[in-house]
């Protein structure tokens, strides 16, 4: 029982009760919610996670996106304190409509490097018409400038998250990525977060 519950917890990237339940139910029956909650409450990795303040009482009106690849967001997660093989940042690209997320390890914040990594993603999934970032409109504008060099025909404008609260939620999501990665490294007794992000991506 312990091994089954443990593997469901790890497979979901230290997921919570509901995600663990869903994972367990794929193969097993008769594992109670209480068992799962107890396991989760005793997990040392989960206890180490940073406690982030919850935003309460704020009504967020999200930017609605109707089409796939209409609006995309690119952010950089700071990994400078755990630099690996020269990689110092995680580039997080998210399609606004589907919330599909792609993670890439990058060595610098230079617009040309970010643009060439984004090009990889855009040629697979399609390029958005609007590109936005928490790193500021200047950053996005520079990246778009570089993208034009690679792909002159693709028109793209930079946008910014319309409400500061939304920005807060993205920052939290990026913090979650880092937490999941740190948990993955501990579970796998590894320092190689560049490999780790490929696994975290699908959690
Ligand atoms: Zn855990």
Coordinates of C-alpha atoms and ligand atoms in Angstrom, one line a residue:
X1 CA 0.0 0.0 0.0
X2 CA 2.8 2.4 1.0
X3 CA 4.7 1.8 -2.2
X4 CA 1.6 2.3 -4.4
X5 CA 0.6 5.6 -2.6
X6 CA 4.2 6.8 -2.7
X7 CA 4.6 6.1 -6.5
X8 CA 1.3 8.0 -7.2
X9 CA 2.6 10.9 -5.2
X10 CA 5.9 11.0 -7.1
X11 CA 4.3 10.4 -10.5
X12 CA 2.2 13.5 -10.0
X13 CA 5.2 15.6 -9.0
X14 CA 4.3 15.6 -5.3
X15 CA 0.7 16.2 -6.3
X16 CA -2.1 16.8 -3.9
X17 CA -5.0 14.6 -2.7
X18 CA -7.1 14.8 -5.9
X19 CA -4.3 14.3 -8.4
X20 CA -3.0 11.3 -6.3
X21 CA -6.5 9.8 -6.2
X22 CA -6.8 10.1 -9.9
X23 CA -3.4 8.5 -10.5
X24 CA -4.1 5.6 -8.0
X25 CA -7.4 4.9 -9.6
X26 CA -5.8 4.1 -12.9
X27 CA -4.6 0.8 -11.5
X28 CA -5.9 0.2 -8.0
X29 CA -9.0 0.2 -5.9
X30 CA -9.8 0.4 -2.2
X31 CA -7.2 3.0 -1.4
X32 CA -9.0 5.5 0.9
X33 CA -8.8 9.3 0.8
X34 CA -7.6 9.2 4.4
X35 CA -4.6 7.1 3.5
X36 CA -3.7 9.5 0.7
X37 CA -4.1 12.5 2.9
X38 CA -2.0 11.0 5.6
X39 CA 0.8 10.1 3.2
X40 CA 0.7 13.6 1.8
X41 CA 0.8 15.2 5.2
X42 CA 3.9 13.2 6.2
X43 CA 5.9 13.8 3.0
X44 CA 9.1 15.6 3.9
X45 CA 9.6 17.1 0.4
X46 CA 6.1 18.6 0.5
X47 CA 6.8 20.1 4.0
X48 CA 9.9 21.8 2.6
X49 CA 7.9 23.6 -0.1
X50 CA 7.9 27.4 0.3
X51 CA 4.7 28.7 1.8
X52 CA 3.4 31.4 -0.5
X53 CA 0.7 33.8 0.6
X54 CA -2.6 33.2 -1.0
X55 CA -4.3 36.1 -2.7
X56 CA -7.7 36.4 -1.2
X57 CA -10.7 38.7 -1.9
X58 CA -9.4 39.7 -5.3
X59 CA -11.7 39.1 -8.2
X60 CA -9.6 38.5 -11.3
X61 CA -11.1 39.1 -14.7
X62 CA -8.9 37.1 -17.0
X63 CA -7.9 38.0 -20.5
X64 CA -10.0 35.7 -22.6
X65 CA -8.4 34.1 -25.6
X66 CA -10.5 32.3 -28.1
X67 CA -7.9 30.8 -30.4
X68 CA -5.0 28.5 -30.0
X69 CA -1.7 30.3 -30.5
X70 CA -3.4 33.7 -30.3
X71 CA -1.6 34.9 -27.1
X72 CA 1.4 33.4 -25.5
X73 CA 3.5 34.2 -22.5
X74 CA 7.2 33.7 -22.1
X75 CA 8.9 34.0 -18.7
X76 CA 12.3 33.2 -17.2
X77 CA 12.7 31.3 -14.0
X78 CA 15.9 32.2 -12.2
X79 CA 18.2 29.2 -11.7
X80 CA 21.4 31.1 -11.3
X81 CA 22.0 29.7 -7.8
X82 CA 21.9 26.1 -9.2
X83 CA 23.6 26.8 -12.5
X84 CA 24.2 23.4 -14.4
X85 CA 26.5 23.0 -17.4
X86 CA 26.2 26.7 -18.0
X87 CA 22.4 26.7 -17.9
X88 CA 21.1 29.4 -15.6
X89 CA 17.5 30.0 -16.5
X90 CA 14.3 28.1 -17.4
X91 CA 12.4 29.6 -20.2
X92 CA 8.7 28.9 -19.7
X93 CA 6.4 29.4 -22.7
X94 CA 2.7 29.0 -22.2
X95 CA -0.1 29.1 -24.7
X96 CA -2.8 31.3 -23.2
X97 CA -5.8 29.4 -24.3
X98 CA -4.8 25.8 -23.7
X99 CA -2.4 26.5 -20.8
X100 CA 0.0 24.1 -22.5
X101 CA 3.4 24.8 -21.1
X102 CA 6.8 24.2 -22.7
X103 CA 10.0 24.4 -20.6
X104 CA 13.5 25.0 -22.0
X105 CA 16.8 25.4 -20.2
X106 CA 18.7 28.5 -21.4
X107 CA 22.2 29.8 -20.6
X108 CA 21.4 33.5 -20.7
X109 CA 18.5 36.1 -21.0
X110 CA 19.9 37.4 -24.2
X111 CA 17.0 38.1 -26.6
X112 CA 18.7 36.2 -29.4
X113 CA 19.0 33.0 -27.3
X114 CA 15.4 33.3 -26.1
X115 CA 14.2 33.9 -29.7
X116 CA 15.9 30.9 -31.1
X117 CA 14.4 28.7 -28.3
X118 CA 11.0 30.2 -29.0
X119 CA 11.4 29.6 -32.7
X120 CA 11.7 25.8 -31.9
X121 CA 8.4 25.9 -30.1
X122 CA 6.6 28.1 -32.6
X123 CA 7.6 25.9 -35.5
X124 CA 6.0 22.9 -33.7
X125 CA 2.9 24.5 -32.2
X126 CA 2.4 27.7 -34.1
X127 CA 3.4 31.2 -33.3
X128 CA 1.1 33.5 -31.3
X129 CA 0.0 36.9 -32.6
X130 CA 0.6 38.5 -29.2
X131 CA 3.6 37.7 -27.0
X132 CA 3.7 38.8 -23.4
X133 CA 6.0 38.4 -20.5
X134 CA 6.5 39.1 -16.8
X135 CA 10.0 40.2 -17.6
X136 CA 8.6 43.4 -19.1
X137 CA 7.6 44.8 -22.4
X138 CA 11.1 45.8 -23.3
X139 CA 12.3 42.2 -23.0
X140 CA 9.4 41.0 -25.2
X141 CA 10.0 43.7 -27.7
X142 CA 13.7 42.7 -28.0
X143 CA 12.8 39.1 -28.4
X144 CA 10.2 39.8 -31.1
X145 CA 12.9 41.9 -32.9
X146 CA 15.2 38.9 -32.9
X147 CA 12.4 36.6 -34.0
X148 CA 11.8 38.8 -37.0
X149 CA 15.4 38.1 -38.1
X150 CA 14.7 34.4 -38.1
X151 CA 11.2 34.6 -39.4
X152 CA 10.5 37.9 -41.2
X153 CA 7.0 36.9 -42.5
X154 CA 5.6 36.2 -39.0
X155 CA 4.0 39.3 -37.5
X156 CA 3.8 39.5 -33.8
X157 CA 3.1 42.3 -31.3
X158 CA 4.1 42.5 -27.6
X159 CA 1.4 42.7 -25.0
X160 CA 1.4 42.9 -21.2
X161 CA -0.7 41.1 -18.7
X162 CA -3.6 43.5 -18.2
X163 CA -4.1 43.0 -14.5
X164 CA -1.3 42.9 -11.9
X165 CA -3.2 40.0 -10.1
X166 CA -2.7 37.8 -13.2
X167 CA 1.0 38.5 -13.1
X168 CA 0.9 37.3 -9.5
X169 CA -0.7 34.1 -10.5
X170 CA 1.9 33.5 -13.2
X171 CA 4.7 34.2 -10.7
X172 CA 3.1 31.6 -8.4
X173 CA 3.0 29.1 -11.3
X174 CA 6.7 29.7 -12.0
X175 CA 7.5 29.2 -8.3
X176 CA 5.6 25.9 -8.5
X177 CA 7.8 24.8 -11.4
X178 CA 10.9 25.4 -9.3
X179 CA 9.4 23.5 -6.3
X180 CA 8.5 20.6 -8.5
X181 CA 12.0 20.6 -10.0
X182 CA 13.7 20.6 -6.6
X183 CA 11.4 17.7 -5.5
X184 CA 12.3 15.8 -8.7
X185 CA 16.0 16.3 -8.1
X186 CA 15.7 15.0 -4.5
X187 CA 13.6 12.0 -5.5
X188 CA 16.1 11.1 -8.3
X189 CA 19.2 12.0 -6.3
X190 CA 20.3 14.2 -9.2
X191 CA 21.7 17.7 -9.7
X192 CA 20.8 17.7 -13.4
X193 CA 17.8 20.0 -13.5
X194 CA 18.3 20.4 -17.2
X195 CA 17.1 16.8 -17.6
X196 CA 14.6 17.2 -14.7
X197 CA 12.6 19.9 -16.5
X198 CA 11.7 17.5 -19.2
X199 CA 9.9 15.3 -16.6
X200 CA 8.4 18.2 -14.6
X201 CA 7.0 19.5 -17.9
X202 CA 4.3 16.8 -18.0
X203 CA 3.3 17.0 -14.4
Ligands
LIG1 ZN1 5.5 15.2 -1.5

